XYZ file of C-alpha atoms in Angstrom:
491
model
C -17.757 -24.973 8.679
C -15.355 -27.921 8.642
C -11.707 -26.891 8.522
C -10.858 -29.160 5.597
C -13.717 -27.588 3.590
C -12.552 -24.093 4.502
C -9.020 -24.922 3.368
C -10.261 -26.063 -0.035
C -9.878 -22.403 -1.004
C -6.097 -22.685 -0.462
C -4.207 -24.468 -3.278
C -1.135 -25.534 -1.276
C -0.491 -25.927 2.426
C 1.276 -28.271 4.834
C -0.180 -29.852 7.950
C 1.220 -32.883 9.804
C -1.901 -34.081 11.631
C -5.464 -34.886 10.673
C -7.872 -31.949 10.453
C -10.827 -33.910 9.146
C -13.103 -33.572 12.170
C -12.318 -30.009 13.171
C -15.219 -27.559 12.916
C -14.444 -23.847 12.710
C -16.841 -21.351 14.306
C -14.767 -18.230 13.705
C -11.713 -16.964 11.836
C -9.538 -14.482 13.746
C -6.235 -12.623 13.376
C -6.306 -11.034 16.855
C -5.512 -13.546 19.595
C -7.539 -11.487 22.091
C -10.708 -12.033 20.040
C -10.307 -15.787 19.647
C -13.239 -17.855 20.873
C -13.565 -21.643 21.210
C -13.270 -23.433 17.846
C -11.589 -20.485 16.136
C -9.054 -20.661 13.334
C -6.238 -18.263 14.285
C -4.287 -16.761 11.369
C -0.828 -15.379 12.239
C -0.255 -12.026 10.520
C 3.044 -10.155 10.652
C 2.372 -6.430 11.096
C 4.492 -3.321 11.470
C 4.850 -3.590 15.237
C 3.574 -7.051 16.167
C 3.802 -10.566 14.778
C 0.832 -12.868 15.200
C 3.190 -15.842 15.395
C 4.179 -14.573 18.868
C 0.592 -14.888 20.123
C -0.178 -18.487 19.227
C -0.063 -19.604 22.857
C -2.650 -16.973 23.837
C -4.849 -17.912 20.872
C -4.794 -21.589 21.846
C -5.524 -20.715 25.486
C -8.571 -18.770 24.297
C -9.898 -21.760 22.365
C -8.293 -21.799 18.910
C -8.763 -25.201 17.265
C -6.112 -24.672 14.592
C -3.425 -22.198 13.535
C -2.451 -20.859 10.121
C 1.191 -19.742 10.079
C 4.076 -19.023 7.734
C 6.470 -21.323 9.602
C 6.238 -24.454 11.774
C 5.169 -23.554 15.309
C 4.878 -25.712 18.416
C 1.244 -25.894 19.490
C -1.101 -28.561 20.838
C -3.504 -27.906 17.941
C -2.939 -28.422 14.201
C -0.694 -25.858 12.514
C -1.357 -25.232 8.813
C 1.754 -23.761 7.177
C 1.377 -21.505 4.117
C 3.745 -19.159 2.306
C 1.765 -15.922 2.786
C -0.735 -15.678 5.639
C -1.977 -12.210 4.648
C -3.000 -13.463 1.212
C -4.437 -16.657 2.658
C -6.437 -14.684 5.244
C -8.340 -12.924 2.461
C -9.059 -16.238 0.728
C -10.253 -17.844 3.959
C -12.391 -14.817 4.853
C -14.142 -14.837 1.482
C -14.844 -18.565 1.786
C -15.909 -18.439 5.448
C -18.367 -15.598 4.856
C -19.804 -17.122 1.700
C -18.369 -14.924 -1.094
C -20.548 -11.951 -0.053
C -19.668 -9.539 -2.884
C -20.790 -12.082 -5.465
C -24.292 -11.211 -4.279
C -23.694 -7.658 -3.055
C -23.126 -4.954 -5.707
C -19.965 -3.065 -4.761
C -18.549 0.332 -5.750
C -14.982 1.266 -4.773
C -13.702 4.853 -4.647
C -9.991 5.674 -4.673
C -7.958 8.863 -5.051
C -6.093 11.345 -2.875
C -9.017 13.651 -2.136
C -12.796 13.413 -2.286
C -13.263 9.725 -1.484
C -15.479 10.280 1.538
C -17.636 12.905 -0.125
C -18.140 10.738 -3.218
C -19.234 7.752 -1.108
C -21.783 9.871 0.757
C -23.054 11.438 -2.449
C -23.545 7.933 -3.822
C -25.295 6.883 -0.630
C -27.762 9.751 -1.068
C -28.279 8.962 -4.751
C -29.015 5.275 -4.153
C -31.250 6.060 -1.176
C -33.256 8.402 -3.432
C -33.406 5.449 -5.855
C -35.065 3.449 -3.042
C -32.074 1.176 -2.395
C -30.687 0.351 1.032
C -26.983 1.146 1.174
C -23.894 0.144 3.110
C -20.940 2.556 3.261
C -17.409 1.851 4.497
C -14.902 4.667 4.810
C -12.828 7.124 6.767
C -15.624 8.357 9.009
C -17.468 5.132 9.856
C -19.293 2.142 8.472
C -22.994 2.644 7.826
C -25.645 0.028 7.185
C -28.838 1.852 6.408
C -29.164 4.376 9.247
C -26.989 2.407 11.681
C -23.344 3.431 12.168
C -20.311 1.478 13.356
C -16.758 2.690 14.160
C -13.824 1.844 11.876
C -10.065 1.861 12.549
C -8.854 2.283 8.970
C -10.243 3.905 5.829
C -10.371 0.383 4.381
C -10.635 -2.443 6.977
C -8.448 -5.551 6.830
C -9.644 -8.373 4.587
C -11.194 -10.384 7.415
C -13.262 -7.547 8.879
C -14.156 -6.368 5.385
C -15.676 -9.697 4.356
C -17.411 -9.964 7.720
C -18.898 -6.500 7.135
C -20.134 -7.442 3.665
C -21.831 -10.546 5.061
C -23.423 -8.354 7.751
C -24.694 -6.019 5.029
C -26.262 -8.895 3.107
C -27.949 -10.160 6.256
C -29.440 -6.675 6.702
C -30.769 -6.467 3.140
C -28.270 -3.941 1.776
C -28.735 -3.564 -1.981
C -25.677 -1.417 -2.800
C -22.335 -1.288 -1.007
C -19.996 1.680 -1.434
C -16.500 1.873 0.014
C -13.410 4.031 0.117
C -10.335 2.127 -1.036
C -7.038 3.545 0.195
C -3.674 3.033 -1.474
C -2.457 1.269 1.676
C -5.349 -1.178 1.479
C -4.666 -1.917 -2.173
C -0.947 -2.367 -1.625
C -1.455 -4.588 1.434
C -4.097 -6.756 -0.215
C -6.927 -5.844 2.143
C -9.428 -5.864 -0.728
C -8.349 -9.224 -2.148
C -11.511 -11.201 -2.836
C -13.761 -8.162 -3.289
C -15.791 -8.349 -6.485
C -16.104 -4.686 -7.488
C -18.680 -3.629 -10.056
C -17.550 -0.008 -10.368
C -14.196 1.557 -9.533
C -13.995 5.360 -9.254
C -10.869 7.521 -9.441
C -11.115 11.052 -8.020
C -7.632 12.574 -8.363
C -3.960 12.116 -7.533
C -1.721 14.505 -5.614
C 1.037 14.157 -3.037
C 0.181 12.102 0.018
C 1.395 9.001 1.868
C 4.972 9.295 0.622
C 6.002 8.049 4.051
C 4.638 4.677 2.852
C 5.030 4.792 -0.930
C 8.549 5.337 -2.233
C 7.420 8.014 -4.705
C 4.366 9.359 -6.530
C 4.679 6.695 -9.238
C 4.500 3.961 -6.617
C 1.484 5.702 -5.105
C -0.221 5.662 -8.512
C 0.754 2.016 -9.033
C -1.099 1.155 -5.813
C -4.166 3.103 -6.935
C -4.119 1.326 -10.298
C -4.606 -2.045 -8.587
C -8.272 -1.256 -7.986
C -8.857 -0.914 -11.718
C -6.799 -3.979 -12.621
C -8.805 -5.961 -10.061
C -12.059 -5.227 -11.865
C -11.162 -8.351 -13.835
C -10.241 -9.367 -17.357
C -13.511 -10.882 -18.550
C -16.985 -9.597 -19.376
C -20.366 -10.781 -18.119
C -23.607 -9.290 -19.419
C -25.417 -10.036 -16.156
C -22.744 -8.183 -14.144
C -21.280 -5.292 -16.165
C -18.255 -3.535 -14.693
C -17.016 0.020 -15.201
C -13.989 2.173 -14.472
C -14.984 5.787 -13.737
C -12.075 8.184 -14.303
C -11.381 11.893 -13.921
C -10.421 12.961 -17.449
C -8.914 16.197 -16.108
C -6.318 14.340 -14.020
C -3.249 13.100 -15.972
C -3.098 9.956 -13.825
C -6.227 8.684 -15.588
C -4.073 7.847 -18.614
C -2.302 5.180 -16.567
C -5.548 3.925 -15.051
C -7.158 3.493 -18.465
C -4.321 1.142 -19.372
C -4.746 -0.689 -16.074
C -8.260 -1.963 -16.683
C -9.874 -4.255 -19.220
C -13.341 -2.949 -18.378
C -15.372 -0.198 -20.081
C -14.234 3.282 -19.061
C -16.557 6.200 -18.319
C -14.866 9.591 -17.983
C -15.975 12.838 -16.365
C -14.591 16.333 -16.784
C -15.046 20.060 -16.253
C -12.478 21.006 -18.899
C -12.383 18.372 -21.658
C -14.713 16.286 -23.763
C -15.818 13.360 -21.641
C -18.743 10.982 -21.193
C -20.086 13.101 -18.343
C -19.377 16.841 -18.093
C -20.224 19.878 -16.002
C -20.902 23.005 -18.075
C -22.145 26.509 -17.218
C -20.602 26.205 -13.756
C -21.506 28.946 -11.288
C -19.890 29.090 -7.849
C -20.709 31.290 -4.880
C -20.742 31.215 -1.094
C -24.232 29.714 -1.052
C -23.586 26.726 -3.293
C -22.947 25.575 -6.834
C -24.956 25.263 -10.028
C -24.053 23.599 -13.319
C -25.478 21.614 -16.180
C -24.822 17.898 -15.934
C -24.245 16.625 -19.486
C -24.411 12.828 -19.826
C -24.906 10.090 -22.426
C -28.537 9.771 -21.278
C -29.384 13.490 -21.332
C -28.643 16.771 -19.592
C -30.074 18.241 -16.420
C -29.460 21.304 -14.240
C -27.919 20.842 -10.791
C -28.344 23.360 -7.963
C -26.301 22.104 -5.043
C -25.603 23.492 -1.586
C -22.073 22.080 -1.805
C -19.416 24.741 -2.335
C -16.329 24.829 -4.552
C -14.900 23.350 -7.744
C -13.626 20.307 -5.883
C -17.226 19.457 -5.038
C -18.217 19.820 -8.704
C -15.707 17.053 -9.418
C -17.044 14.987 -6.521
C -20.585 15.322 -7.864
C -19.415 14.380 -11.372
C -17.671 11.260 -10.072
C -20.745 10.138 -8.136
C -23.105 10.952 -11.018
C -21.010 8.999 -13.516
C -20.994 5.921 -11.289
C -24.740 6.242 -10.723
C -25.318 6.427 -14.485
C -23.226 3.277 -14.884
C -25.604 1.653 -12.374
C -28.623 2.872 -14.406
C -29.918 5.400 -11.890
C -32.274 7.886 -13.633
C -31.017 11.444 -14.144
C -33.980 12.867 -12.259
C -32.997 10.815 -9.205
C -29.384 11.992 -9.420
C -30.589 15.601 -9.563
C -32.902 15.118 -6.603
C -30.025 13.713 -4.549
C -27.409 16.316 -5.498
C -29.836 19.170 -4.959
C -30.805 17.887 -1.513
C -27.488 17.065 0.154
C -26.263 19.806 2.480
C -22.772 18.536 3.277
C -20.599 15.761 4.622
C -19.358 15.456 8.186
C -16.084 17.375 8.565
C -15.907 18.432 4.915
C -16.207 22.208 4.507
C -18.437 22.104 7.567
C -19.470 25.476 9.041
C -19.450 26.089 12.785
C -22.352 28.488 13.225
C -23.043 30.153 16.559
C -24.595 33.222 14.878
C -21.212 34.989 15.033
C -20.445 37.735 12.501
C -17.452 35.877 11.046
C -17.286 32.422 9.453
C -15.587 29.331 10.852
C -15.157 26.318 8.567
C -13.769 22.903 9.532
C -12.340 20.709 6.781
C -10.404 17.446 6.570
C -7.896 18.967 4.101
C -4.583 17.361 5.042
C -2.717 17.270 1.727
C -1.221 20.189 -0.207
C -3.749 19.770 -3.000
C -6.812 19.551 -0.755
C -5.689 22.518 1.351
C -5.156 24.577 -1.797
C -8.580 23.576 -3.148
C -10.373 24.619 0.020
C -8.482 27.902 0.396
C -9.024 28.771 -3.271
C -12.735 28.239 -2.763
C -12.779 30.428 0.335
C -10.875 33.190 -1.449
C -13.543 33.262 -4.155
C -16.141 34.601 -1.705
C -14.044 36.070 1.130
C -14.922 39.717 1.850
C -12.160 40.388 4.368
C -9.329 38.453 6.017
C -8.842 34.699 5.757
C -7.230 32.842 8.675
C -6.100 29.223 8.460
C -5.268 26.931 11.377
C -3.296 23.950 10.093
C -0.689 21.381 11.068
C 0.775 18.142 9.750
C 0.523 14.625 11.133
C 3.440 12.953 12.847
C 4.994 9.715 11.564
C 3.764 10.622 8.086
C 5.141 12.129 4.878
C 7.592 14.852 5.962
C 8.048 16.220 2.448
C 4.553 17.707 2.362
C 5.046 19.773 5.536
C 6.711 22.827 3.952
C 4.276 22.549 1.024
C 1.320 22.787 3.378
C 2.794 25.810 5.107
C 3.581 27.518 1.816
C 0.048 27.015 0.517
C -1.422 28.324 3.768
C 0.543 31.552 3.416
C -0.126 31.826 -0.309
C -3.886 32.006 0.159
C -4.528 33.117 3.736
C -3.917 36.542 5.213
C -2.656 34.903 8.380
C -1.708 31.314 9.188
C -1.604 29.691 12.595
C 0.591 26.594 12.445
C -0.216 24.028 15.108
C -0.243 20.335 15.972
C -2.390 17.876 14.047
C -1.949 14.289 15.271
C 1.729 14.333 16.312
C 1.700 10.640 17.173
C 5.214 9.663 18.297
C 6.966 12.737 16.849
C 7.885 15.880 18.750
C 5.275 18.511 17.750
C 7.966 21.194 17.764
C 9.974 19.231 15.194
C 6.947 18.894 12.923
C 6.305 22.629 13.136
C 9.960 23.327 12.423
C 9.704 21.164 9.274
C 6.708 23.243 8.199
C 8.194 26.685 8.807
C 11.963 26.536 8.422
C 11.874 27.230 4.665
C 9.359 30.076 4.751
C 10.602 33.254 3.124
C 7.832 35.553 4.285
C 7.864 37.720 7.364
C 6.768 36.062 10.566
C 4.161 38.814 10.771
C 2.116 36.592 8.443
C 1.962 33.590 10.743
C 1.976 32.305 14.301
C 3.294 29.024 15.658
C 1.100 27.747 18.491
C 1.766 24.085 19.208
C -1.329 23.511 21.352
C -4.188 23.023 18.882
C -6.871 24.235 21.278
C -4.927 27.441 21.913
C -4.347 27.893 18.173
C -8.072 27.671 17.423
C -8.882 30.025 20.283
C -6.279 32.502 19.013
C -7.781 32.505 15.516
C -11.275 33.064 16.892
C -10.044 35.910 19.107
C -8.418 37.627 16.107
C -11.413 37.337 13.771
C -13.514 40.394 13.018
C -16.765 40.884 11.134
C -16.871 39.072 7.753
C -13.507 37.357 8.296
C -13.241 33.627 7.578
C -11.368 31.029 9.653
C -10.483 27.661 8.122
C -9.528 24.949 10.607
C -7.898 22.296 8.435
C -6.565 18.787 8.733
C -8.768 16.816 11.109
C -12.319 17.419 9.907
C -14.613 14.761 11.320
C -12.031 13.338 13.736
C -13.011 13.444 17.393
C -9.558 12.757 18.809
C -5.977 13.974 18.773
C -3.319 11.267 18.849
C -0.316 12.164 21.008
C 2.148 9.323 21.351
C 0.094 6.148 21.187
C -2.874 7.654 23.050
C -5.958 9.172 21.443
C -7.309 12.111 23.431
C -10.827 13.508 22.985
C -10.589 16.460 20.596
C -13.065 17.788 18.070
C -12.142 20.901 16.082
C -15.809 21.793 15.758
C -16.483 21.668 19.492
C -13.285 23.529 20.350
C -14.199 26.238 17.826
C -17.781 26.393 19.079
C -16.626 26.878 22.663
C -14.132 29.548 21.612
C -16.853 31.430 19.725
C -19.200 31.286 22.715
C -16.429 32.464 25.037
C -15.698 35.427 22.746
C -19.368 36.256 22.746
C -19.735 37.624 19.216
């Protein structure tokens, strides 16, 4: 693509030399990935500033630079006021406006995003549609998987991924949309058809100044559904009627709203709910009829996840029978209430619960079918919201018979300081908990203590296969560590 054609997407910019004959083969924001004839866009991040890497980008073959200030370079420098915003506009143009042709569902909320995306993947696959999924665990295109660095990729990689999906005949894209991504503009240029809200509880207050700011960021997804209506491309906001935050989100969107609920009148409801250790059953009541669901997923939080996915599927005109077939067939999601089964006589469950609300949900569910003691192994991430640390510890002790507080991903914080933040306000006897900083030792301790019919919950990391200490990610998988500890115990 010619550079002057690419820049037609940008309303105002300054450049002092001719760019008429420059052809762009790639758009990049990482100077290390620049190839000959690239357009390098300088992005200012938390720790690095792309403006400092212009020389490297040019040495690697950049034909032009987009920057927020004049920079000396032997290639044209296009100066704009906001390179992050411009990057999204350039990415959409360069990759041919992919979500104009690719139906797109976005899922936001504190908890449940990953599960809802994978439920939707199963539903659309049962409806004979090829899917693409982007989220916390990975990116999937059909059966192929690709690693991701963030829940929601940056705008450039996101648009590149959507183009890749189109080239591989994806018929429905589904993605998790984090509050960070919304606030930073990573999803600028995405043409969403359906936006789903799961719930709102405390998280990410290291980034957002308070819970209201966190909700404001979430509301951007619904505002970005657009302000006009098109019969050929209907849009919907799917909201959890049982969460008070939905009141704000309803006011944030101009599009039709579909609500779901377990407690109130809503467009889609779950009635006659029955929960046990083997799964969940309920009647799915919808505007197009009612149908019984018998799912292997466990817990009330998964009822809400299934309602959210079902409501979005109904908005996309998926038949009820197909929704039932999908919900009845899915056995679980990687790292979400995932059992570690080595035929031992006690249960070990690994879950991604890393917020007070999600930890409480999972422990409440376990308590509903626990026959004997419940153990929980849990920590809190470093360089993240410190205010939730004592809340997590308090919830662990409220529901579990014994808590083992340990490291999560300490990052650049001292693990001992994180654990002190968790435990210093506890009013219960230390007989109810242990502090074992080494996560492997903490899991092994819990397994060693467990007796017949006890339940161990290992919370916080779920699907993750690493532990980040400092700036280094070390191989670590809760499931494998637990499996080895069970085998070593021999029961």
